[in-house]
Each structure stands twice: as C-alpha cells, then as structure tokens.
CSV table of C-alpha atoms and ligand atoms in Angstrom, one decimal:
chain,number,residue,atom,x,y,z
A,183,MET,CA,8.1,56.9,-65.3
A,184,THR,CA,5.6,55.0,-67.5
A,185,TRP,CA,5.2,51.2,-67.7
A,186,HIS,CA,6.9,51.3,-71.0
A,187,GLU,CA,10.0,53.1,-69.6
A,188,TYR,CA,10.2,50.8,-66.6
A,189,HIS,CA,9.9,47.7,-68.8
A,190,GLU,CA,12.6,48.9,-71.2
A,191,ALA,CA,14.9,49.9,-68.4
A,192,THR,CA,14.7,46.5,-66.7
A,193,ARG,CA,15.4,44.3,-69.7
A,194,HIS,CA,18.2,41.8,-69.3
A,195,SER,CA,20.9,41.8,-71.9
A,196,VAL,CA,24.4,40.4,-71.9
A,197,GLU,CA,25.8,44.0,-72.0
A,198,ALA,CA,23.6,45.3,-69.2
A,199,LEU,CA,24.5,42.3,-67.0
A,200,LYS,CA,28.2,42.8,-67.6
A,201,ARG,CA,27.9,46.5,-66.9
A,202,SER,CA,26.2,46.3,-63.6
A,203,ARG,CA,27.6,43.5,-61.6
A,204,HIS,CA,25.8,43.3,-58.3
A,205,PHE,CA,27.3,41.8,-55.1
A,206,LEU,CA,24.8,40.6,-52.6
A,207,ASP,CA,25.2,42.1,-49.2
A,208,SER,CA,24.3,39.0,-47.2
A,209,ALA,CA,24.6,40.9,-43.9
A,210,ASN,CA,21.8,43.2,-45.0
A,211,MET,CA,19.6,40.4,-46.4
A,212,PRO,CA,16.0,41.2,-45.5
A,213,GLU,CA,14.3,39.0,-42.9
A,214,PRO,CA,11.9,36.7,-44.8
A,215,PHE,CA,9.2,36.9,-42.2
A,216,ARG,CA,7.2,39.9,-41.3
A,217,HIS,CA,5.7,40.1,-37.8
A,218,TYR,CA,3.5,42.7,-36.3
A,219,GLU,CA,4.8,42.5,-32.8
A,220,GLY,CA,2.7,43.0,-29.7
A,221,THR,CA,-0.5,41.7,-31.3
A,222,PRO,CA,-2.6,38.9,-29.8
A,223,LEU,CA,-1.6,35.6,-31.5
A,224,LEU,CA,-4.3,33.2,-32.4
A,225,ASP,CA,-3.4,29.6,-32.9
A,226,LEU,CA,-4.4,27.7,-36.0
A,227,PRO,CA,-4.7,23.9,-35.5
A,228,ALA,CA,-1.6,22.0,-36.6
A,229,ASP,CA,-1.5,19.6,-39.6
A,230,PRO,CA,-5.0,20.1,-40.9
A,231,VAL,CA,-6.3,17.8,-43.6
A,232,LEU,CA,-7.8,19.5,-46.7
A,233,GLY,CA,-11.4,18.4,-47.2
A,234,GLU,CA,-12.1,17.4,-43.6
A,235,VAL,CA,-15.2,19.2,-42.2
A,236,PRO,CA,-13.7,22.0,-40.1
A,237,ALA,CA,-15.0,22.2,-36.5
A,238,ASP,CA,-14.9,26.0,-36.4
A,239,GLY,CA,-13.4,29.2,-38.0
A,240,ALA,CA,-9.9,28.5,-36.8
A,241,ALA,CA,-9.9,25.0,-38.3
A,242,TRP,CA,-11.2,26.4,-41.6
A,243,LEU,CA,-8.6,29.1,-41.7
A,244,SER,CA,-5.9,26.6,-40.8
A,245,GLN,CA,-6.9,24.3,-43.7
A,246,LEU,CA,-6.8,27.2,-46.1
A,247,LEU,CA,-3.6,28.8,-45.1
A,248,PHE,CA,-1.7,25.5,-44.6
A,249,HIS,CA,-2.4,24.7,-48.2
A,250,ALA,CA,-2.0,28.2,-49.7
A,251,ALA,CA,0.8,30.0,-47.8
A,252,ALA,CA,2.4,28.0,-45.1
A,253,VAL,CA,6.0,26.8,-44.7
A,254,SER,CA,6.1,23.3,-46.2
A,255,ALA,CA,9.8,22.2,-46.3
A,256,SER,CA,13.2,23.6,-45.6
A,257,LYS,CA,16.4,23.8,-47.6
A,258,VAL,CA,20.0,23.9,-46.5
A,259,ALA,CA,22.1,26.3,-48.6
A,260,PRO,CA,25.0,24.6,-50.4
A,261,GLY,CA,28.3,24.8,-48.5
A,262,SER,CA,26.6,26.2,-45.4
A,263,ARG,CA,24.5,25.1,-42.4
A,264,ASP,CA,22.0,27.9,-42.9
A,265,ARG,CA,18.5,26.5,-43.3
A,266,TYR,CA,15.8,28.3,-45.3
A,267,ALA,CA,12.1,27.8,-45.1
A,268,LEU,CA,10.3,26.9,-48.3
A,269,ARG,CA,6.6,27.6,-48.6
A,270,VAL,CA,3.5,26.3,-50.4
A,271,ASN,CA,3.6,29.3,-52.7
A,272,PRO,CA,6.8,29.7,-54.8
A,273,SER,CA,8.8,32.9,-54.9
A,274,SER,CA,11.6,34.3,-57.1
A,275,GLY,CA,14.9,33.7,-55.3
A,276,ASN,CA,12.8,32.3,-52.3
A,277,LEU,CA,12.7,35.9,-51.1
A,278,HIS,CA,8.9,36.0,-50.5
A,279,PRO,CA,7.9,39.6,-51.0
A,280,THR,CA,4.2,38.7,-50.6
A,281,GLU,CA,2.4,39.0,-47.3
A,282,PHE,CA,-1.1,37.6,-46.6
A,283,HIS,CA,-3.5,39.8,-44.6
A,284,PHE,CA,-7.2,38.9,-44.0
A,285,ARG,CA,-10.4,40.2,-42.6
A,286,THR,CA,-13.1,37.9,-41.2
A,287,ARG,CA,-16.7,38.6,-40.5
A,288,GLY,CA,-19.2,36.2,-38.8
A,289,LEU,CA,-17.0,33.1,-38.6
A,290,GLN,CA,-18.0,30.6,-36.0
A,291,ASP,CA,-15.9,30.7,-32.8
A,292,TRP,CA,-13.5,33.1,-34.4
A,293,PRO,CA,-13.4,36.8,-33.6
A,294,ASP,CA,-14.3,39.3,-36.4
A,295,GLY,CA,-11.2,41.3,-37.1
A,296,LEU,CA,-8.1,42.1,-39.1
A,297,TYR,CA,-5.3,39.6,-39.2
A,298,HIS,CA,-1.9,39.0,-40.6
A,299,TYR,CA,-0.8,35.5,-41.3
A,300,ARG,CA,2.4,34.4,-39.6
A,301,PRO,CA,3.8,31.5,-41.7
A,302,SER,CA,6.8,31.0,-39.4
A,303,SER,CA,4.6,29.5,-36.7
A,304,HIS,CA,1.3,29.0,-38.6
A,305,MET,CA,-0.6,31.5,-36.5
A,306,ALA,CA,-2.8,34.6,-37.0
A,307,GLU,CA,-1.6,37.9,-35.7
A,308,GLN,CA,-4.8,39.7,-34.6
A,309,ARG,CA,-4.2,43.3,-35.7
A,310,GLY,CA,-7.7,44.4,-34.7
A,311,ARG,CA,-11.0,43.0,-33.4
A,312,GLY,CA,-14.3,44.1,-34.8
A,313,ASP,CA,-15.5,45.4,-38.2
A,314,PHE,CA,-12.8,47.0,-40.2
A,315,GLY,CA,-14.1,47.1,-43.8
A,316,THR,CA,-11.9,46.2,-46.7
A,317,GLY,CA,-11.2,49.3,-48.7
A,318,LEU,CA,-13.4,48.0,-51.6
A,319,ALA,CA,-16.6,50.0,-52.2
A,320,GLU,CA,-18.5,47.1,-50.6
A,321,SER,CA,-17.9,43.5,-49.7
A,322,SER,CA,-20.2,41.2,-48.0
A,323,ALA,CA,-17.7,38.3,-48.2
A,324,PRO,CA,-17.0,36.6,-44.8
A,325,VAL,CA,-13.3,36.3,-45.6
A,326,VAL,CA,-11.3,38.8,-47.5
A,327,PHE,CA,-7.6,38.8,-48.2
A,328,VAL,CA,-5.3,41.5,-49.1
A,329,LEU,CA,-2.0,40.4,-50.7
A,330,THR,CA,0.8,42.9,-50.3
A,331,SER,CA,4.3,43.2,-51.6
A,332,ILE,CA,7.4,44.2,-49.7
A,333,ALA,CA,9.5,45.3,-52.7
A,334,TRP,CA,12.7,45.7,-50.8
A,335,ARG,CA,12.9,41.9,-50.1
A,336,GLU,CA,13.1,41.3,-53.8
A,337,ALA,CA,15.1,44.4,-54.7
A,338,TRP,CA,17.9,43.4,-52.3
A,339,LYS,CA,18.8,40.8,-54.9
A,340,TYR,CA,17.2,41.8,-58.2
A,341,ARG,CA,17.3,45.6,-57.9
A,342,GLU,CA,15.2,47.5,-60.4
A,343,ARG,CA,13.9,44.3,-62.1
A,344,ALA,CA,12.4,43.2,-58.8
A,345,TYR,CA,9.1,44.9,-59.3
A,346,ARG,CA,8.3,42.5,-62.1
A,347,TYR,CA,9.0,39.6,-59.8
A,348,CYS,CA,6.9,41.0,-57.0
A,349,LEU,CA,4.0,41.1,-59.4
A,350,HIS,CA,4.6,37.5,-60.6
A,351,ASP,CA,4.8,36.4,-57.0
A,352,ILE,CA,1.4,38.0,-56.3
A,353,GLY,CA,0.0,36.0,-59.2
A,354,HIS,CA,1.4,32.8,-57.8
A,355,ALA,CA,0.2,33.6,-54.2
A,356,TRP,CA,-3.3,34.5,-55.5
A,357,GLN,CA,-3.8,31.3,-57.4
A,358,SER,CA,-2.3,29.3,-54.5
A,359,LEU,CA,-5.0,30.8,-52.3
A,360,ALA,CA,-7.8,30.6,-54.9
A,361,ILE,CA,-7.1,27.0,-55.8
A,362,ALA,CA,-6.9,25.9,-52.2
A,363,ALA,CA,-10.1,27.7,-51.5
A,364,GLY,CA,-11.7,26.0,-54.5
A,365,ALA,CA,-10.7,22.6,-53.1
A,366,MET,CA,-12.6,23.7,-50.0
A,367,ARG,CA,-15.7,24.4,-52.1
A,368,CYS,CA,-15.3,28.2,-52.0
A,369,GLU,CA,-15.3,30.8,-54.7
A,370,SER,CA,-12.8,33.5,-54.9
A,371,PHE,CA,-12.8,36.8,-56.7
A,372,ALA,CA,-9.9,39.1,-57.0
A,373,SER,CA,-9.9,42.9,-57.4
A,374,GLY,CA,-6.9,44.6,-58.8
A,375,GLU,CA,-8.7,47.9,-59.1
A,376,PHE,CA,-8.9,49.8,-55.8
A,377,ASP,CA,-7.6,53.0,-54.3
A,378,ASP,CA,-4.2,51.9,-53.1
A,379,ASP,CA,-3.8,54.6,-50.4
A,380,SER,CA,-7.2,54.0,-48.8
A,381,VAL,CA,-6.7,50.2,-48.8
A,382,ALA,CA,-3.3,50.7,-47.1
A,383,VAL,CA,-5.0,52.9,-44.4
A,384,THR,CA,-8.0,50.6,-43.9
A,385,TRP,CA,-5.7,47.6,-43.4
A,386,ARG,CA,-3.2,49.5,-41.3
A,387,LEU,CA,-0.3,48.4,-43.5
A,388,HIS,CA,3.2,49.3,-42.6
A,389,GLU,CA,4.6,51.7,-45.2
A,390,ASP,CA,6.9,49.1,-46.8
A,391,GLU,CA,3.9,46.9,-47.6
A,392,TRP,CA,2.0,47.7,-50.8
A,393,PRO,CA,-1.5,46.3,-51.4
A,394,MET,CA,-1.6,44.5,-54.7
A,395,LEU,CA,-4.7,42.4,-54.8
A,396,VAL,CA,-7.9,42.1,-52.7
A,397,VAL,CA,-9.3,38.5,-52.8
A,398,GLU,CA,-12.8,37.8,-51.5
A,399,LEU,CA,-13.8,34.3,-50.5
A,400,ARG,CA,-17.3,32.9,-50.2
A,401,GLY,CA,-18.6,29.4,-50.0
A,402,GLU,CA,-20.6,26.7,-48.2
A,403,SER,CA,-17.6,25.3,-46.2
A,404,ILE,CA,-17.1,28.6,-44.4
A,405,LEU,CA,-18.7,28.1,-41.0
A,406,LEU,CA,-20.8,31.1,-40.1
A,407,GLY,CA,-22.7,32.0,-37.0
A,408,GLY,CA,-20.3,34.0,-34.9
A,409,GLN,CA,-21.7,36.9,-32.9
A,410,PRO,CA,-20.5,40.3,-34.2
A,411,GLU,CA,-18.1,42.1,-31.9
A,412,GLN,CA,-19.6,44.9,-29.9
A,413,GLU,CA,-16.7,47.3,-30.4
A,414,THR,CA,-13.8,47.8,-32.7
A,415,VAL,CA,-10.4,47.6,-31.1
A,416,CYS,CA,-7.2,48.2,-33.1
A,417,PHE,CA,-4.0,46.5,-31.9
A,418,GLY,CA,-2.0,47.3,-35.0
A,419,GLY,CA,1.3,45.9,-33.8
A,420,ALA,CA,4.8,47.1,-34.5
A,421,ALA,CA,6.1,45.8,-37.9
A,422,ASN,CA,9.5,44.2,-37.4
A,423,SER,CA,12.5,45.8,-39.2
A,424,LEU,CA,13.6,43.6,-42.1
A,425,SER,CA,17.2,44.9,-42.7
A,426,LYS,CA,19.7,47.2,-41.1
A,427,GLU,CA,19.4,49.4,-44.2
A,428,THR,CA,16.7,49.6,-46.9
A,429,VAL,CA,18.1,50.6,-50.3
A,430,LYS,CA,15.5,52.6,-52.3
A,431,TYR,CA,15.3,52.0,-56.1
A,432,ARG,CA,13.9,55.0,-57.9
A,433,ALA,CA,12.6,52.9,-60.8
A,434,ILE,CA,10.6,50.7,-58.4
A,435,SER,CA,9.1,53.7,-56.5
A,436,GLU,CA,8.2,55.3,-59.8
A,437,ILE,CA,6.6,52.3,-61.5
A,438,HIS,CA,4.6,51.6,-58.4
A,439,GLU,CA,3.4,55.2,-58.3
A,440,ALA,CA,2.6,55.1,-62.0
A,441,THR,CA,0.5,51.9,-61.6
A,442,LYS,CA,-1.4,53.3,-58.5
A,443,THR,CA,-5.1,54.0,-58.7
A,444,ARG,CA,-6.5,56.9,-56.7
A,445,LEU,CA,-10.1,56.2,-57.5
A,446,ALA,CA,-11.4,52.7,-58.5
A,447,ARG,CA,-12.8,52.8,-62.0
A,448,GLY,CA,-14.4,49.4,-62.1
A,449,GLY,CA,-13.1,46.8,-64.6
A,450,LEU,CA,-14.4,44.2,-66.9
A,451,ARG,CA,-15.3,41.4,-64.5
A,452,GLY,CA,-14.1,37.9,-65.5
A,453,LYS,CA,-15.7,34.8,-64.2
A,454,GLY,CA,-12.9,32.3,-63.6
A,455,GLU,CA,-12.8,28.6,-62.8
A,456,VAL,CA,-10.8,26.6,-60.4
A,457,ALA,CA,-8.1,25.0,-62.5
A,458,LEU,CA,-7.5,21.8,-60.7
A,459,THR,CA,-10.9,20.3,-60.4
A,460,ALA,CA,-10.4,19.1,-64.0
A,461,ALA,CA,-7.5,17.0,-63.0
A,462,GLY,CA,-10.1,15.0,-61.0
A,463,LEU,CA,-8.3,15.3,-57.6
A,464,SER,CA,-10.1,14.9,-54.3
A,465,ALA,CA,-9.5,17.7,-51.8
A,466,ALA,CA,-7.2,15.5,-49.7
A,467,ALA,CA,-5.2,14.5,-52.8
A,468,PHE,CA,-4.9,18.1,-53.9
A,469,GLY,CA,-3.8,19.0,-50.3
A,470,GLY,CA,-0.8,16.6,-50.8
A,471,VAL,CA,0.0,18.1,-54.1
A,472,ALA,CA,-0.1,21.7,-52.8
A,473,ARG,CA,2.2,20.8,-49.8
A,474,LYS,CA,4.6,18.8,-52.0
A,475,ARG,CA,5.0,21.3,-54.8
A,476,ARG,CA,8.6,22.4,-55.3
A,477,SER,CA,10.6,24.2,-57.9
A,478,ALA,CA,12.8,21.7,-59.8
A,479,LEU,CA,16.5,22.5,-59.3
A,480,ASP,CA,17.0,20.9,-62.7
A,481,PHE,CA,15.4,18.3,-64.9
A,482,ARG,CA,16.5,14.8,-66.0
A,483,GLY,CA,17.5,15.4,-69.6
A,484,GLY,CA,17.2,11.8,-70.7
A,485,GLU,CA,14.6,10.1,-72.9
A,486,GLU,CA,11.5,10.6,-70.6
A,487,ARG,CA,8.8,12.4,-72.5
A,488,ILE,CA,5.7,14.2,-71.5
A,489,SER,CA,2.7,12.8,-73.2
A,490,GLN,CA,0.9,15.0,-75.7
A,491,ALA,CA,-2.4,14.5,-73.8
A,492,GLN,CA,-0.8,15.6,-70.5
A,493,LEU,CA,0.7,18.6,-72.2
A,494,LEU,CA,-2.6,19.7,-73.7
A,495,GLU,CA,-4.5,19.2,-70.4
A,496,LEU,CA,-1.8,21.2,-68.6
A,497,LEU,CA,-2.1,24.0,-71.0
A,498,ALA,CA,-5.9,24.1,-71.0
A,499,GLU,CA,-5.9,24.3,-67.2
A,500,ALA,CA,-3.2,26.9,-67.1
A,501,VAL,CA,-4.9,29.4,-69.3
A,502,ARG,CA,-8.5,29.1,-68.0
A,503,PRO,CA,-9.9,32.6,-67.3
A,504,VAL,CA,-9.2,34.0,-63.9
A,505,ALA,CA,-11.9,35.2,-61.5
A,506,ALA,CA,-10.9,38.9,-61.2
A,507,ASP,CA,-12.1,42.3,-62.1
A,508,PHE,CA,-9.4,42.3,-64.8
A,509,GLY,CA,-10.2,38.8,-65.9
A,510,GLY,CA,-12.6,39.6,-68.7
A,511,GLU,CA,-9.8,39.8,-71.2
A,512,GLN,CA,-6.6,37.7,-71.3
A,513,PHE,CA,-3.3,39.3,-72.3
A,514,VAL,CA,-0.8,36.5,-72.0
A,515,GLY,CA,0.0,34.0,-74.8
A,516,LEU,CA,2.3,30.9,-74.6
A,517,TYR,CA,5.2,29.9,-76.8
A,518,LEU,CA,6.6,26.5,-76.2
A,519,TYR,CA,10.1,25.1,-76.8
A,520,VAL,CA,9.2,21.4,-77.0
A,521,HIS,CA,12.2,19.2,-76.3
A,522,ARG,CA,10.6,15.9,-75.5
A,523,ALA,CA,6.9,15.4,-75.9
A,524,GLU,CA,5.3,12.2,-77.3
A,525,GLY,CA,3.9,12.7,-80.8
A,526,LEU,CA,5.4,16.2,-81.2
A,527,GLU,CA,8.5,17.0,-83.2
A,528,ALA,CA,11.1,19.1,-81.3
A,529,GLY,CA,10.5,22.7,-82.2
A,530,VAL,CA,8.9,26.0,-81.2
A,531,TYR,CA,5.1,26.0,-80.9
A,532,ARG,CA,2.5,28.6,-80.2
A,533,TYR,CA,-0.4,27.6,-78.0
A,534,ARG,CA,-3.7,28.5,-79.6
A,535,ALA,CA,-5.8,28.7,-76.5
A,536,GLU,CA,-9.1,29.3,-78.2
A,537,ARG,CA,-8.8,26.0,-80.1
A,538,GLY,CA,-6.7,24.1,-77.5
A,539,GLU,CA,-4.1,23.4,-80.2
A,540,LEU,CA,-0.4,23.7,-80.7
A,541,GLU,CA,0.7,25.4,-83.9
A,542,GLN,CA,4.3,24.7,-84.9
A,543,VAL,CA,6.3,27.8,-85.8
A,544,ALA,CA,9.8,26.3,-86.0
A,545,SER,CA,11.3,22.8,-86.1
A,546,GLY,CA,14.6,21.4,-84.7
A,547,ASP,CA,16.3,20.9,-81.4
A,548,GLN,CA,15.6,23.9,-79.1
A,549,ARG,CA,17.5,22.8,-76.0
A,550,VAL,CA,20.5,25.1,-76.4
A,551,ALA,CA,18.3,28.0,-77.5
A,552,ALA,CA,15.9,27.6,-74.5
A,553,ALA,CA,18.7,27.5,-72.0
A,554,GLY,CA,20.6,30.3,-73.6
A,555,LEU,CA,17.6,32.6,-73.8
A,556,SER,CA,16.9,31.8,-70.1
A,557,LEU,CA,20.2,33.4,-69.1
A,558,GLY,CA,22.1,30.2,-69.7
A,559,GLN,CA,20.0,28.2,-67.1
A,560,ASP,CA,20.4,24.5,-68.0
A,561,LEU,CA,17.0,23.6,-66.6
A,562,ALA,CA,15.2,25.3,-69.5
A,563,GLY,CA,17.1,22.9,-71.9
A,564,ASN,CA,16.7,19.8,-69.8
A,565,ALA,CA,13.0,20.2,-69.2
A,566,CYS,CA,10.5,18.4,-71.5
A,567,VAL,CA,9.0,21.7,-72.4
A,568,ALA,CA,10.2,25.3,-71.7
A,569,PHE,CA,7.9,28.3,-72.1
A,570,SER,CA,8.0,32.0,-73.0
A,571,MET,CA,5.0,33.9,-71.9
A,572,LEU,CA,4.3,36.9,-74.1
A,573,ALA,CA,1.9,39.6,-73.0
A,574,ASP,CA,0.1,42.2,-75.0
A,575,LEU,CA,1.1,45.1,-72.8
A,576,GLU,CA,-0.1,47.7,-75.3
A,577,ARG,CA,-3.7,46.3,-75.2
A,578,ALA,CA,-3.7,45.9,-71.4
A,579,THR,CA,-2.5,49.4,-70.8
A,580,ARG,CA,-4.9,50.8,-73.3
A,581,ARG,CA,-7.7,49.1,-71.4
A,582,TYR,CA,-6.5,49.8,-67.8
A,583,GLY,CA,-3.9,52.5,-68.0
A,584,ASP,CA,-0.6,51.8,-66.4
A,585,ARG,CA,-2.4,49.7,-63.8
A,586,GLY,CA,-2.7,47.1,-66.6
A,587,TYR,CA,1.0,46.5,-66.3
A,588,ARG,CA,0.3,44.9,-62.9
A,589,TYR,CA,-2.5,42.8,-64.3
A,590,VAL,CA,-0.5,41.1,-67.1
A,591,PHE,CA,2.2,40.0,-64.5
A,592,PHE,CA,-0.5,38.7,-62.2
A,593,GLU,CA,-2.0,36.8,-65.1
A,594,ALA,CA,1.4,35.3,-66.0
A,595,GLY,CA,2.0,34.4,-62.3
A,596,ALA,CA,-1.4,32.8,-62.2
A,597,ILE,CA,-0.6,30.7,-65.3
A,598,GLY,CA,2.7,29.7,-63.7
A,599,GLN,CA,1.0,28.6,-60.4
A,600,ARG,CA,-1.4,26.4,-62.4
A,601,LEU,CA,1.5,24.9,-64.3
A,602,TYR,CA,3.3,24.2,-61.1
A,603,LEU,CA,0.3,22.4,-59.5
A,604,GLY,CA,-0.8,20.7,-62.7
A,605,ALA,CA,2.7,19.4,-63.3
A,606,GLU,CA,3.0,18.2,-59.6
A,607,SER,CA,-0.3,16.4,-59.8
A,608,ARG,CA,0.9,14.5,-62.9
A,609,GLY,CA,4.2,13.4,-61.4
A,610,LEU,CA,6.1,16.1,-63.2
A,611,GLY,CA,7.9,19.1,-61.9
A,612,ALA,CA,8.2,22.7,-62.8
A,613,THR,CA,10.2,25.9,-62.3
A,614,GLY,CA,9.3,29.5,-62.9
A,615,ILE,CA,12.1,31.4,-64.6
A,616,GLY,CA,12.1,35.2,-64.2
A,617,ALA,CA,15.6,35.6,-65.8
A,618,PHE,CA,15.8,35.7,-69.6
A,619,TYR,CA,17.2,38.0,-72.3
A,620,ASP,CA,14.2,40.0,-73.2
A,621,GLU,CA,15.3,41.2,-76.6
A,622,ARG,CA,16.8,38.0,-77.7
A,623,VAL,CA,13.6,36.1,-76.9
A,624,GLN,CA,11.7,38.6,-79.1
A,625,GLU,CA,14.2,38.1,-82.0
A,626,TYR,CA,14.3,34.4,-81.6
A,627,LEU,CA,10.5,34.1,-81.7
A,628,GLY,CA,10.2,36.8,-84.4
A,629,VAL,CA,7.6,38.7,-82.4
A,630,GLU,CA,7.6,42.5,-82.4
A,631,PRO,CA,7.2,44.0,-79.0
A,632,ALA,CA,4.0,45.8,-80.1
A,633,GLU,CA,2.5,42.3,-80.7
A,634,GLY,CA,3.7,40.8,-77.4
A,635,ARG,CA,6.5,41.3,-74.9
A,636,VAL,CA,8.1,38.4,-73.1
A,637,ILE,CA,7.4,38.7,-69.4
A,638,TYR,CA,8.0,35.2,-67.9
A,639,HIS,CA,9.7,31.9,-68.7
A,640,PHE,CA,8.8,28.5,-67.3
A,641,ALA,CA,9.9,24.9,-67.5
A,642,VAL,CA,8.1,21.6,-67.0
A,643,GLY,CA,9.8,18.2,-67.0
A,644,TYR,CA,11.0,15.3,-64.8
A,645,PRO,CA,12.8,16.9,-61.8
A,646,VAL,CA,16.2,15.7,-60.5
A,647,ALA,CA,16.2,15.0,-56.8
A,648,ASP,CA,17.2,18.1,-54.8
A,649,PRO,CA,19.5,17.0,-52.0
A,650,ARG,CA,19.2,20.4,-50.3
A,651,VAL,CA,15.5,20.1,-49.6
A,652,GLU,CA,14.2,18.5,-46.4
A,653,ALA,CA,10.5,17.8,-46.0
V,58,FMN,C1,8.5,34.7,-60.5
V,58,FMN,C2,9.5,33.6,-60.3
V,58,FMN,C3,10.7,33.6,-60.9
V,58,FMN,C4,11.7,32.6,-60.7
V,58,FMN,N1,12.8,32.6,-61.5
V,58,FMN,C5,13.7,31.5,-61.3
V,58,FMN,C6,14.8,31.4,-62.2
V,58,FMN,O1,15.1,32.3,-63.0
V,58,FMN,N2,15.6,30.3,-62.0
V,58,FMN,C7,15.4,29.3,-61.1
V,58,FMN,O2,16.1,28.4,-61.0
V,58,FMN,N3,14.3,29.4,-60.3
V,58,FMN,C8,13.4,30.5,-60.4
V,58,FMN,N4,12.3,30.5,-59.6
V,58,FMN,C9,12.0,29.5,-58.6
V,58,FMN,C10,12.3,30.0,-57.2
V,58,FMN,O3,13.7,30.0,-57.0
V,58,FMN,C11,11.7,29.1,-56.2
V,58,FMN,O4,10.3,29.3,-56.2
V,58,FMN,C12,12.1,29.4,-54.8
V,58,FMN,O5,13.5,29.1,-54.6
V,58,FMN,C13,11.3,28.7,-53.7
V,58,FMN,O6,11.4,27.3,-54.0
V,58,FMN,P1,10.0,26.4,-54.1
V,58,FMN,O7,9.4,26.9,-55.4
V,58,FMN,O8,10.5,25.0,-54.2
V,58,FMN,O9,9.2,26.7,-52.9
V,58,FMN,C14,11.4,31.5,-59.8
V,58,FMN,C15,10.1,31.5,-59.1
V,58,FMN,C16,9.2,32.6,-59.4
V,58,FMN,C17,7.9,32.5,-58.6
C-alpha cells in the first residue's frame, strides 16, 4: 500500500461513515498506560517549578517531563463514575498512543541508561543502565528521546484512520517536549529519518511500539558531571498487556511498512525556533500554561472576538520552522474560517505565511460550513476561528518517499501544539479536530488534491467551562 492508497482509503465521507458503523468494545479498551514491569523505578521529584535551577539530573528530568508529558488533570466520563487521566500533551480521543522513552549520558547524580517515562506516577522506569546508543548514526546529546506510537490504542476507536491520528499525536508530543525544553534553555533537534528496525532493537521496544521520532536535547541547564557507568546492564522489563485482544488493521500495518526506512538517507536539516519565547512568557509562566492547557469541549459562540493582532501573532508562532531533519521545507498551509475576529470580515482566508498576511478567498458567515465540514461538530462553528490544514503531500513524498507522509502529519501536529499553547497563553482555548469530510473540504475550498490535501482541522476561541474536568 502506498501513502496515496492509504490516504484515499481513510477519507471520511457521509456514505463511508454510514456504511461502516463501529461499536466500541469497551471491555477491550486498551490500557492507557504502558509499563515495563520488573524494572527499577527512579523517582522524579514532585511538583517541580519550571525555570528553577535544578539540583541534579532527577530534578531536571522532572521539570521537563512534568511540563511535557505528565498527567495534569482528570476527567469524569458523562453518566459514569469512571475517571480518566488527562495529560499535558493532547491526544485524539484521549487515547494516548505516544510513549516517551529517553536515554541519558553524563547527567549529574543520575545513572546513564535507557528509560521509559511512566506518567501514571511521574517516575522513570530504568530499562537499562550504562551506554546504549540511540540508533542514530551518532549522537553526543546528553538526553535523547524516542517517541513511539502504539497504533492499537488509537485503532481500537478509529480503526484504519487511526494511523493519521498517531502521527498527529507524535507532532503534538514532540512540540510539547521541544517547547518545554526551550523554556529550560535547551535546544532540541528531531530526526524522522532513521532505520526503524535498528532503533526498535537499540531501544528494546516491545513489538507493539513503533519508533516515530528521535529528539536530541542539549543545553546549558542540563547538569552534567556524572561518572560513566562501568558496565552496561539491561533490565528490559516486561511490557504490560494493553487489551485482552488486539485487532490488527491491515491498512495500518501496510502504511507503516510503506513509510519505514531501512537505511537512513539524511534529510534537509531545518533550524527551528522555540515558538513561545515570542509571547514573552517567563519559564514559570509558561509552566503554568503547559499544565493548564486543555482541549475546549465547545466555545462560547457569543460576541467575543479574537483581536486581529492576537490572531496574526498566533499564526506566526504556529508556522515557524521546526528543528528537524525534515524541517528544511514546510508542507502545510493554513485556511481559516473566520467567524469572529476584530477587523476581519467573516469569511474564508488563506494564511500567507511568507508575508504574515491573511488573504480573503470567500466572504460570508462560515459557521455552519465549518461545523458541517468537521463532521457536524459544533465547536468548529462556535470558535472565533476554525482551520483547515492542507498539506502538499505530493511534494513531501517526492522529496522523502513515502516517509514524507509521516513528516507532513508531524508538521501539522506541531502547528496544532503551538496553536494550543499560543491560545492558552492568551486566555483563549483550542481543540484539535481530526474528524472532517476530506472531499467536501477540498470542494468547499476549491483546492485540487494535487495542490494540497486536508489533513487536520483545528479551532480556537473562548472555551466554555468543562464540568467533567477536575484539576
Ligand atoms: C490529532 C487530534 C485530533 C483530535 N480530534 C478531535 C475531534 O475531532 N473532536 C474533538 O472534540 N476533540 C478532538 N481532539 C481533542 C482530544 O479529544 C483531546 O486532546 C483529548 O480528549 C484530551 O484532552 P486534553 O486535550 O484536554 O488533554 C483531538 C486531539 C488531537 C491531538
């Protein structure tokens, strides 16, 4: 299966949704937390404050993970007493297919080794002690993350389309990590191009975890000076089973296979910037924003408007280049359904990133259209602005082969994460929207697929209070 076949096969349409009704088997719902059982557990200090000088490696890692990947609130499902954890990074359906693994080398008072982050208790599972490498040709970075996807977690609900959401989620998780690291005066660089199988072996990943992105962190706040371990010891640990039964989706296995790299080719390196420094936030203030970020359940559809200046700032931050081996070229463009923005007539606009300008392509009330195109989700109509992200998949896959399919979704997820944090830091709210009618969006915007395919929707506005969420 090629990227093109997968993408076509996983479009939403009214007919396809009617044809294939899917009933969720709640008894078989995958466990949201992966544990590697039997490994030594290393404590990360509780309630760290971002920006405080960390006392040692554990304190540094705690600050980073608490503001990038930790549990940050809980939610009670309507009509039940079941409580779900919510995390700093968002995830389609709150299913969290992404796992955070990391390797450390030379940190002060923290053993070199291979770790898996355990968000349920904010601890590090030590899967090995010593020097394990990264699977990249070479990396001198003291801290290296591998973000993996467990596709089944997402496929349980979204079936074949789930691979798209896994990729988006990686984009969100990556920027969650990169921006938190940036607030700690660290630089990050992501590699999407690596030999999948050898990274999986190097990191001793369970077979249901697929490596998607390798993120290197460097920076002055990382406390170095630890003594190298004399020997390498592997604990591994037994991966917990997530469901009674795992349903395999052929389309997902095939698109994953098609986008795999056997030999890293070396991409076009892109030097990215940390998006939120422009909003002028201190590290501590950013820490509060990251922990408070939530997806809006809906937006107040009254008269409140986003200011034009806020909107333009938000857009400029969201589309800044990413620091990645696939970051040298950008593939995602933004269309806006403007409902309520000061100084802007209601209508459809295209964001001209190179000039930082909005170009109007249609006028008139877009609320019904935006909600309708987003599978009838009211929040896209009640927001101040809804978005369609269109990607030049042809150009990306010409440049990177089928692997490029991953990169455009990572890029869209990264834009989404910056929109989430940018909105939150300005007293607004946001929601990622993975569900939309693909073809109708193309028709509505008058864009041929060869010029750009819709891959993600988004909404920004004034959120209604969500009674299900508990801090
Ligand atoms: C890729 C992606 C797609 C999403 N799609 C939708 C959607 O179609 N509709 C919706 O209401 N929320 C959507 N969400 C929001 C998630 O439901 C939300 O992130 C999750 O419930 C966790 O809540 P939190 O973001 O407050 O942590 C999406 C989020 C992501 C990252």
